[in-house]
Amino acid sequence: MNLEIVFSTANMAASLGWILLIVWYAGGHRWSILDAAVRQYWWPLALAVVYTIAITATMTGILPSSDGGFGSIKGVRTLFESDGALLAGWVHYLAFDLFVGIGVGQSAKQRGISIWLMLPVWFFVFMFGPVGYVLWRLIRIRAGKAGDGVQL
């Protein structure tokens, strides 16, 4: 298995997922297939499947692994010296950040928040995960409560 190809494909897939999220938010929700893909989190699910395969292959020795672990910084550093574990970790970031971005987008749409306010939120969720989520929570306080539904 060429890990560079999987890495590049996962990056492109995640980027496309973010583009589809923005299109959905800007009005693409009127297209039933795109609306279903966003509302049902299909894109991060696909990335999560890639992650599951990569982490399983790494843990079973199919992909290169290392002797690292999660008990210390040194252990985590050693763990990610393996290309298999590094790939799995990267796809984990891509999947989870997109999952959060979609949840934030659905919640913002319920509140009627402008796409222009959401673009920087999504940028920070995509690039810096928790920073974008903190920014969203601050905006959400100002936006007030929405009806029933996603409360990310």
Coordinates of C-alpha atoms in Angstrom, one line a residue:
M1 CA 0.0 0.0 0.0
N2 CA 1.5 3.4 -1.0
L3 CA 0.9 5.6 2.0
E4 CA 1.7 8.7 0.1
I5 CA -1.2 8.0 -2.3
V6 CA -3.6 7.4 0.7
F7 CA -2.3 10.6 2.4
S8 CA -2.8 12.7 -0.7
T9 CA -6.2 11.2 -1.4
A10 CA -7.3 11.8 2.2
N11 CA -6.2 15.4 1.9
M12 CA -8.1 16.0 -1.3
A13 CA -11.2 14.3 0.1
A14 CA -11.1 16.4 3.2
S15 CA -10.7 19.6 1.1
L16 CA -13.6 18.6 -1.1
G17 CA -15.7 17.9 2.0
W18 CA -15.0 21.5 3.3
I19 CA -15.9 22.9 -0.1
L20 CA -19.2 20.9 -0.1
L21 CA -19.9 22.2 3.4
I22 CA -19.5 25.8 2.3
V23 CA -21.6 25.2 -0.9
W24 CA -24.3 23.5 1.2
Y25 CA -24.3 26.5 3.6
A26 CA -24.5 29.0 0.8
G27 CA -27.6 27.4 -0.6
G28 CA -26.7 23.9 -1.7
H29 CA -29.0 22.6 1.0
R30 CA -31.7 22.8 -1.7
W31 CA -30.0 19.9 -3.5
S32 CA -31.2 16.7 -1.8
I33 CA -28.0 14.6 -2.2
L34 CA -25.8 17.4 -0.9
D35 CA -28.2 18.1 1.9
A36 CA -28.2 14.5 2.9
A37 CA -24.4 14.2 2.7
V38 CA -23.9 17.2 5.0
R39 CA -26.7 16.5 7.5
Q40 CA -25.8 12.8 7.8
Y41 CA -22.0 13.5 8.0
W42 CA -21.2 11.2 5.0
W43 CA -17.9 12.9 4.3
P44 CA -16.3 12.6 7.7
L45 CA -17.7 9.1 7.9
A46 CA -15.7 8.2 4.7
L47 CA -12.6 9.6 6.3
A48 CA -13.3 7.7 9.5
V49 CA -13.4 4.5 7.5
V50 CA -10.0 5.3 6.1
Y51 CA -8.7 6.0 9.6
T52 CA -10.2 2.7 10.9
I53 CA -8.4 0.8 8.2
A54 CA -5.1 2.6 8.7
I55 CA -5.1 2.3 12.5
T56 CA -6.1 -1.4 12.3
A57 CA -3.4 -2.1 9.7
T58 CA -0.9 -0.3 11.8
M59 CA -1.8 -2.1 15.0
T60 CA -1.8 -5.5 13.4
G61 CA 1.6 -4.9 11.7
I62 CA 0.3 -4.8 8.1
L63 CA 1.5 -1.2 8.0
P64 CA 4.8 -0.1 9.6
S65 CA 4.4 0.6 13.3
S66 CA 6.7 1.6 16.2
D67 CA 7.1 0.9 19.9
G68 CA 5.6 4.2 21.0
G69 CA 2.5 4.8 23.1
F70 CA 0.3 7.4 24.7
G71 CA 1.8 7.5 28.2
S72 CA 4.3 10.3 27.7
I73 CA 5.4 12.9 25.1
K74 CA 8.4 10.7 24.2
G75 CA 6.1 7.7 23.7
V76 CA 3.8 9.7 21.4
R77 CA 6.8 11.1 19.5
T78 CA 8.0 7.5 19.0
L79 CA 4.6 6.3 18.0
F80 CA 4.4 8.9 15.2
E81 CA 7.8 8.0 13.8
S82 CA 5.9 5.2 12.0
D83 CA 4.4 6.3 8.7
G84 CA 1.4 4.0 9.3
A85 CA 0.6 5.7 12.7
L86 CA 1.3 9.1 11.3
L87 CA -1.1 8.5 8.4
A88 CA -3.7 7.2 10.8
G89 CA -3.2 10.2 13.1
W90 CA -3.5 12.7 10.2
V91 CA -6.6 11.2 8.8
H92 CA -8.0 11.2 12.3
Y93 CA -7.5 15.0 12.4
L94 CA -9.0 15.4 9.0
A95 CA -12.1 13.4 9.8
F96 CA -12.7 14.9 13.3
D97 CA -12.2 18.5 12.2
L98 CA -14.6 18.1 9.3
F99 CA -17.1 16.4 11.7
V100 CA -16.9 19.5 14.0
G101 CA -17.1 21.9 11.0
I102 CA -20.3 20.3 9.8
G103 CA -21.8 20.3 13.3
V104 CA -20.9 23.9 13.7
G105 CA -22.4 24.7 10.2
Q106 CA -25.7 22.9 11.0
S107 CA -26.0 24.8 14.3
A108 CA -25.1 28.1 12.6
K109 CA -27.6 27.5 9.8
Q110 CA -30.4 27.0 12.4
R111 CA -29.4 30.3 13.9
G112 CA -29.3 32.2 10.5
I113 CA -25.7 33.2 11.0
S114 CA -24.1 34.8 7.9
I115 CA -21.7 32.7 5.8
W116 CA -19.3 35.6 6.0
L117 CA -19.1 35.1 9.8
M118 CA -18.8 31.3 9.4
L119 CA -15.9 31.3 6.9
P120 CA -13.3 32.4 9.5
V121 CA -14.8 29.9 12.0
W122 CA -14.4 27.1 9.5
F123 CA -10.9 28.2 8.6
F124 CA -9.9 28.0 12.3
V125 CA -11.7 24.6 12.8
F126 CA -9.9 23.3 9.7
M127 CA -6.4 24.6 10.5
F128 CA -6.4 24.7 14.3
G129 CA -9.4 22.5 15.4
P130 CA -10.2 23.6 19.0
V131 CA -9.4 27.2 18.3
G132 CA -12.2 27.3 15.7
Y133 CA -14.5 25.6 18.1
V134 CA -13.8 28.1 20.8
L135 CA -14.5 30.9 18.3
W136 CA -17.7 29.2 17.3
R137 CA -18.8 29.0 20.9
L138 CA -18.2 32.7 21.4
I139 CA -20.2 33.6 18.3
R140 CA -23.0 31.2 19.4
I141 CA -23.3 33.1 22.7
R142 CA -23.9 36.3 20.7
A143 CA -26.3 34.6 18.3
G144 CA -28.6 33.3 20.9
K145 CA -30.4 30.0 21.1
A146 CA -31.9 28.1 18.1
G147 CA -34.7 25.7 18.0
D148 CA -34.4 21.9 18.5
G149 CA -31.6 20.2 16.7
V150 CA -27.8 20.3 16.6
Q151 CA -26.3 22.1 19.5
L152 CA -22.6 21.8 18.8

